[in-house]
PDB file of C-alpha atoms in Angstrom:
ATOM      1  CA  UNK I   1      19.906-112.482 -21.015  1.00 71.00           C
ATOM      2  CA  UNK I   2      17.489-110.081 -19.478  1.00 87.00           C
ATOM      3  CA  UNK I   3      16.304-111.017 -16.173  1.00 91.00           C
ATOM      4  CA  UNK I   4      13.199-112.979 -14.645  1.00 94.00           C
ATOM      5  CA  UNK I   5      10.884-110.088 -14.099  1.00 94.00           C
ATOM      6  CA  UNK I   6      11.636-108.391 -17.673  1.00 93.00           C
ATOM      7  CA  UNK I   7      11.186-111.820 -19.514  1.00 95.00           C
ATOM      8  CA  UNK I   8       7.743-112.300 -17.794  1.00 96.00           C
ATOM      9  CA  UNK I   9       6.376-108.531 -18.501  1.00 94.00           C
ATOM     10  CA  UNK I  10       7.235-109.414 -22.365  1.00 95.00           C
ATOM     11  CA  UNK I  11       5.245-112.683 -21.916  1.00 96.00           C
ATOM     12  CA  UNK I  12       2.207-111.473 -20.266  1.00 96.00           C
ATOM     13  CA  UNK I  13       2.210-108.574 -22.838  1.00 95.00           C
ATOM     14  CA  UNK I  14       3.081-111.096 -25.722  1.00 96.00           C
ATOM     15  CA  UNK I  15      -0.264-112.943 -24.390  1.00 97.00           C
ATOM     16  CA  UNK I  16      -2.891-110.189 -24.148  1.00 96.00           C
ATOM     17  CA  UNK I  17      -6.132-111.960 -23.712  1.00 97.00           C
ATOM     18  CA  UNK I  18      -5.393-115.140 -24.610  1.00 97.00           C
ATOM     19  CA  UNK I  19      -5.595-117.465 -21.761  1.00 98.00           C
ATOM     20  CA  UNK I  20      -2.298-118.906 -20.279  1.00 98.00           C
ATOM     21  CA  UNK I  21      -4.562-122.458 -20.943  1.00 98.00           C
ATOM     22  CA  UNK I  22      -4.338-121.868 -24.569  1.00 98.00           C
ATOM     23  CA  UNK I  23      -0.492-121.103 -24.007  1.00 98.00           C
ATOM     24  CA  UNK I  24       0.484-123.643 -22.241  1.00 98.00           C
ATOM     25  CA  UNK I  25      -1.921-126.192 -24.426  1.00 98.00           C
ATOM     26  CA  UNK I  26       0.044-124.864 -27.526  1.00 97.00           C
ATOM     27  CA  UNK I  27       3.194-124.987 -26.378  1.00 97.00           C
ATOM     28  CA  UNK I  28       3.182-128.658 -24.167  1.00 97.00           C
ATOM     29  CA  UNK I  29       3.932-126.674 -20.649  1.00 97.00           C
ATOM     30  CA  UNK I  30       1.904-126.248 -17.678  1.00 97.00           C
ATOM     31  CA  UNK I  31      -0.418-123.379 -16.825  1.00 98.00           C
ATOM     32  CA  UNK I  32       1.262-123.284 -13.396  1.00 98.00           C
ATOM     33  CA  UNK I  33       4.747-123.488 -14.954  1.00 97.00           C
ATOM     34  CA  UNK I  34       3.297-119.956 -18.099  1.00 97.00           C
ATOM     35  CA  UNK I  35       1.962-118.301 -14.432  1.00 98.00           C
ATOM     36  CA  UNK I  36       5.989-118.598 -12.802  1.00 98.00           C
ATOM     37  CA  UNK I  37       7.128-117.470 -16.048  1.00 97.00           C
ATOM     38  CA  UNK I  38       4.898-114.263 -16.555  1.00 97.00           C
ATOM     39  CA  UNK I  39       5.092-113.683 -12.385  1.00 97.00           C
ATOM     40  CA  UNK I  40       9.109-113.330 -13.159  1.00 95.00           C
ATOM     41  CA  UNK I  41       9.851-116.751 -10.633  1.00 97.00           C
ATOM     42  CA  UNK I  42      11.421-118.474 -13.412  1.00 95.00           C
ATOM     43  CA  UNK I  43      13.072-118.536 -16.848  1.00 94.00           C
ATOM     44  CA  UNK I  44      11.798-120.367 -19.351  1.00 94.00           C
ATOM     45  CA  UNK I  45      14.594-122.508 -20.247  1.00 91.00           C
ATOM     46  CA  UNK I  46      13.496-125.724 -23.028  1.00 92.00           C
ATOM     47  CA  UNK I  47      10.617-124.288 -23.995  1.00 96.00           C
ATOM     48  CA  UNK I  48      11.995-120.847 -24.958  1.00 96.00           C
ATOM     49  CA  UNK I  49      11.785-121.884 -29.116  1.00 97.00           C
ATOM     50  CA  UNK I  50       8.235-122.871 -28.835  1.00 97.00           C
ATOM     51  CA  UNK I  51       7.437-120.165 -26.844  1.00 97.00           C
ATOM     52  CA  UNK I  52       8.752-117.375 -29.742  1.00 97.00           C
ATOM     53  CA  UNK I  53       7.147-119.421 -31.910  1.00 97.00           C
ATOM     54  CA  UNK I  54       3.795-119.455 -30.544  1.00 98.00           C
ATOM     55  CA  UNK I  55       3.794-115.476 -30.179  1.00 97.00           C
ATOM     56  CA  UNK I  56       5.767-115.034 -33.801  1.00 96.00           C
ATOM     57  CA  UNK I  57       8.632-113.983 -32.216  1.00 94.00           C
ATOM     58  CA  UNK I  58      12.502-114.709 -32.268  1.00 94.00           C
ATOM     59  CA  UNK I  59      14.265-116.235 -28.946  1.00 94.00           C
ATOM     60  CA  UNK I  60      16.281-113.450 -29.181  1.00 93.00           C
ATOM     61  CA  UNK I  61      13.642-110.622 -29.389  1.00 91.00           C
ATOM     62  CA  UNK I  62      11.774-111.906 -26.195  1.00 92.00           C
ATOM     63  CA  UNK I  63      14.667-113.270 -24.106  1.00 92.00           C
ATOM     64  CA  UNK I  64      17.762-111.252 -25.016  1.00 90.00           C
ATOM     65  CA  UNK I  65      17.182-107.985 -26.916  1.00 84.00           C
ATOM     66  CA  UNK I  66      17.494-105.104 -24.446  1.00 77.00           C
ATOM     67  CA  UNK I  67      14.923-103.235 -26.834  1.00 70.00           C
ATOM     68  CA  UNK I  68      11.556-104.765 -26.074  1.00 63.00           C
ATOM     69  CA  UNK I  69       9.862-105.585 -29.797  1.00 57.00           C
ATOM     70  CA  UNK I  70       6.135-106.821 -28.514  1.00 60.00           C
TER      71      UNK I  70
END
């Protein structure tokens, strides 16, 4: 797995302008707990199928693949 900070560049990039609210309202998570995630203080762990989901993505292309695919 790639590490904290690389995970959360994908994620804010994967986001653009869409506001973390409408994230973390699609996805059942807290805006505080998208903001850790994009900010590279955590991992998403659970909700890292709904997350590549949301954003069209597989787990693998935003939380493993060296090669970023956003």
């Amino acid at each position: 797995m790639l590490d904290a900070k690389e995970i959360g560049c994908r994620l804010r990039e994967l986001r653009g302008n869409i506001s973390r609210e409408t994230v973390a309202d699609a996805v059942g998570i807290s805006v505080s707990a998208i903001s850790m995630y994009e900010n590279g203080e955590r991992i998403p762990r659970d909700v890292k199928v709904k997350l590549a989901s949301y954003y069209g993505k597989s787990v693998q292309e935003i939380f493993f693949d060296e090669k970023c695919h956003v």
